[in-house]
mmCIF file of C-alpha atoms in Angstrom:
data_model
loop_
_atom_site.group_PDB
_atom_site.id
_atom_site.type_symbol
_atom_site.label_atom_id
_atom_site.label_comp_id
_atom_site.label_asym_id
_atom_site.label_seq_id
_atom_site.Cartn_x
_atom_site.Cartn_y
_atom_site.Cartn_z
ATOM 1 C CA MET A 3 0.000 0.000 0.000
ATOM 2 C CA GLY A 4 1.342 3.437 -0.930
ATOM 3 C CA ARG A 5 1.957 6.392 1.300
ATOM 4 C CA ASP A 6 -0.262 9.432 1.377
ATOM 5 C CA THR A 7 2.336 12.181 0.840
ATOM 6 C CA ILE A 8 -0.196 15.003 1.083
ATOM 7 C CA ALA A 9 -1.386 13.834 4.501
ATOM 8 C CA ASP A 10 2.255 13.460 5.580
ATOM 9 C CA ILE A 11 3.174 17.052 4.739
ATOM 10 C CA ILE A 12 -0.037 18.429 6.261
ATOM 11 C CA THR A 13 0.608 16.509 9.479
ATOM 12 C CA SER A 14 4.252 17.587 9.593
ATOM 13 C CA ILE A 15 3.361 21.261 9.174
ATOM 14 C CA ARG A 16 0.507 21.050 11.709
ATOM 15 C CA ASN A 17 2.701 19.329 14.322
ATOM 16 C CA ALA A 18 5.544 21.803 13.859
ATOM 17 C CA ASP A 19 3.134 24.714 14.229
ATOM 18 C CA MET A 20 1.608 23.262 17.420
ATOM 19 C CA HIS A 21 5.051 22.771 18.974
ATOM 20 C CA ARG A 22 6.327 26.209 17.877
ATOM 21 C CA LYS A 23 9.022 24.776 15.634
ATOM 22 C CA GLY A 24 10.551 27.222 13.195
ATOM 23 C CA THR A 25 11.302 24.822 10.364
ATOM 24 C CA VAL A 26 9.962 21.585 8.904
ATOM 25 C CA ARG A 27 11.722 19.172 6.569
ATOM 26 C CA ILE A 28 9.542 17.236 4.133
ATOM 27 C CA ALA A 29 10.260 14.968 1.177
ATOM 28 C CA SER A 30 10.323 16.709 -2.179
ATOM 29 C CA THR A 31 7.930 15.455 -4.848
ATOM 30 C CA ASN A 32 6.066 17.281 -7.613
ATOM 31 C CA ILE A 33 2.849 17.363 -5.582
ATOM 32 C CA THR A 34 4.503 18.606 -2.391
ATOM 33 C CA GLU A 35 6.415 21.294 -4.295
ATOM 34 C CA ASN A 36 3.185 22.584 -5.859
ATOM 35 C CA ILE A 37 1.358 22.629 -2.515
ATOM 36 C CA VAL A 38 4.285 24.388 -0.828
ATOM 37 C CA LYS A 39 4.342 27.015 -3.606
ATOM 38 C CA ILE A 40 0.675 27.738 -2.915
ATOM 39 C CA LEU A 41 1.290 27.988 0.855
ATOM 40 C CA LEU A 42 4.202 30.350 0.257
ATOM 41 C CA ARG A 43 2.241 32.492 -2.198
ATOM 42 C CA GLU A 44 -0.749 32.735 0.168
ATOM 43 C CA GLY A 45 1.456 33.808 3.101
ATOM 44 C CA PHE A 46 1.230 30.717 5.307
ATOM 45 C CA LEU A 47 4.996 30.094 5.013
ATOM 46 C CA GLU A 48 7.899 32.532 5.303
ATOM 47 C CA ASN A 49 10.521 30.726 3.247
ATOM 48 C CA VAL A 50 11.187 27.490 1.355
ATOM 49 C CA ARG A 51 14.539 26.062 0.314
ATOM 50 C CA LYS A 52 15.630 22.815 -1.299
ATOM 51 C CA HIS A 53 18.067 20.564 0.516
ATOM 52 C CA ARG A 54 19.816 17.473 -0.861
ATOM 53 C CA GLU A 55 20.994 14.741 1.475
ATOM 54 C CA ASN A 56 22.225 11.275 0.458
ATOM 55 C CA SER A 57 20.838 11.645 -3.096
ATOM 56 C CA LYS A 58 17.368 12.504 -1.742
ATOM 57 C CA ASP A 59 15.741 15.916 -2.104
ATOM 58 C CA PHE A 60 13.991 17.610 0.800
ATOM 59 C CA LEU A 61 12.139 20.882 1.195
ATOM 60 C CA VAL A 62 12.920 22.914 4.316
ATOM 61 C CA LEU A 63 9.939 25.101 5.197
ATOM 62 C CA THR A 64 10.159 28.115 7.505
ATOM 63 C CA LEU A 65 6.816 28.605 9.232
ATOM 64 C CA GLN A 66 5.086 31.916 9.777
ATOM 65 C CA HIS A 67 4.709 32.531 13.547
ATOM 66 C CA ARG A 68 3.319 35.279 15.689
ATOM 67 C CA ARG A 69 5.981 37.623 16.986
ATOM 68 C CA ASN A 70 4.099 38.339 20.220
ATOM 69 C CA ARG A 71 4.814 35.550 22.695
ATOM 70 C CA LYS A 72 2.602 36.850 25.536
ATOM 71 C CA GLY A 73 -0.504 34.959 26.530
ATOM 72 C CA PRO A 74 -1.545 31.434 25.579
ATOM 73 C CA TYR A 75 -0.209 30.161 22.279
ATOM 74 C CA LYS A 76 -2.775 29.651 19.546
ATOM 75 C CA THR A 77 -1.924 28.002 16.288
ATOM 76 C CA ILE A 78 -2.135 30.360 13.352
ATOM 77 C CA LEU A 79 -2.244 27.593 10.786
ATOM 78 C CA ASN A 80 -5.089 25.102 10.520
ATOM 79 C CA LEU A 81 -4.879 22.387 7.892
ATOM 80 C CA LYS A 82 -7.369 19.644 7.154
ATOM 81 C CA ARG A 83 -7.038 16.808 4.642
ATOM 82 C CA ILE A 84 -10.303 16.252 2.785
ATOM 83 C CA SER A 85 -9.854 13.812 -0.090
ATOM 84 C CA ARG A 86 -7.846 10.735 0.802
ATOM 85 C CA PRO A 87 -6.861 7.535 -0.977
ATOM 86 C CA GLY A 88 -9.817 5.618 0.490
ATOM 87 C CA LEU A 89 -12.394 8.303 -0.255
ATOM 88 C CA ARG A 90 -11.870 10.797 -3.068
ATOM 89 C CA ILE A 91 -13.913 14.005 -2.920
ATOM 90 C CA TYR A 92 -14.549 15.863 -6.185
ATOM 91 C CA SER A 93 -16.328 19.138 -6.857
ATOM 92 C CA ASN A 94 -17.250 21.213 -9.862
ATOM 93 C CA TYR A 95 -16.275 24.871 -9.819
ATOM 94 C CA GLN A 96 -19.707 26.100 -8.683
ATOM 95 C CA ARG A 97 -19.739 23.885 -5.582
ATOM 96 C CA ILE A 98 -16.199 24.475 -4.319
ATOM 97 C CA PRO A 99 -16.654 25.388 -0.637
ATOM 98 C CA ARG A 100 -15.603 28.765 0.792
ATOM 99 C CA ILE A 101 -13.572 28.500 3.972
ATOM 100 C CA LEU A 102 -14.389 31.200 6.558
ATOM 101 C CA GLY A 103 -16.179 33.230 3.913
ATOM 102 C CA GLY A 104 -13.117 33.361 1.681
ATOM 103 C CA MET A 105 -10.484 33.939 4.399
ATOM 104 C CA GLY A 106 -9.140 30.396 4.080
ATOM 105 C CA ILE A 107 -8.176 28.490 0.972
ATOM 106 C CA VAL A 108 -9.088 25.186 -0.599
ATOM 107 C CA ILE A 109 -6.335 23.351 -2.474
ATOM 108 C CA LEU A 110 -7.605 21.456 -5.507
ATOM 109 C CA SER A 111 -6.026 19.039 -7.917
ATOM 110 C CA THR A 112 -7.412 19.897 -11.328
ATOM 111 C CA SER A 113 -6.701 18.894 -14.895
ATOM 112 C CA ARG A 114 -4.508 22.018 -15.140
ATOM 113 C CA GLY A 115 -2.473 21.268 -12.021
ATOM 114 C CA ILE A 116 -2.771 21.990 -8.327
ATOM 115 C CA MET A 117 -4.414 25.342 -7.589
ATOM 116 C CA THR A 118 -6.453 27.261 -5.039
ATOM 117 C CA ASP A 119 -10.222 27.595 -5.010
ATOM 118 C CA ARG A 120 -10.080 31.181 -6.275
ATOM 119 C CA GLU A 121 -7.980 30.229 -9.294
ATOM 120 C CA ALA A 122 -10.253 27.260 -10.083
ATOM 121 C CA ARG A 123 -13.372 29.452 -9.931
ATOM 122 C CA LEU A 124 -11.767 32.025 -12.236
ATOM 123 C CA GLU A 125 -10.836 29.352 -14.771
ATOM 124 C CA GLY A 126 -14.171 27.585 -14.394
ATOM 125 C CA ILE A 127 -12.799 24.131 -13.610
ATOM 126 C CA GLY A 128 -13.365 21.750 -10.736
ATOM 127 C CA GLY A 129 -11.349 18.873 -9.408
ATOM 128 C CA GLU A 130 -10.373 16.814 -6.398
ATOM 129 C CA ILE A 131 -10.479 18.730 -3.103
ATOM 130 C CA LEU A 132 -7.155 17.984 -1.426
ATOM 131 C CA SER A 133 -7.230 20.125 1.719
ATOM 132 C CA TYR A 134 -8.607 23.137 3.566
ATOM 133 C CA ILE A 135 -6.235 25.711 5.047
ATOM 134 C CA TRP A 136 -7.271 28.592 7.271
#
């Protein structure tokens, strides 16, 4: 049985954010690179760099954290995996959900690549709903 790389990167980022880690190292694949580009473009990550170790490529992600450390710590990044290998969830462009009234994003895998819900609505295409991020 194969690994679910999308769930792995979502879990790694979520765990690092909960434990106030500054960086996360994840395996580099085409899907993970596209998802990380979206997270960087939308402002959920500060920086991304490629790292090669023992002929394997990794992505080192620098997380965006609050600068104010007073008071109880609340995570600023919420990620949820929607479609999974056992249950695929598809949507046309009219029924793509809005997260927090448009404050969050939905990451979709479409016939034109991995994109956000706003881009998919503009192009008028639907696809597989990979995750929600808010």
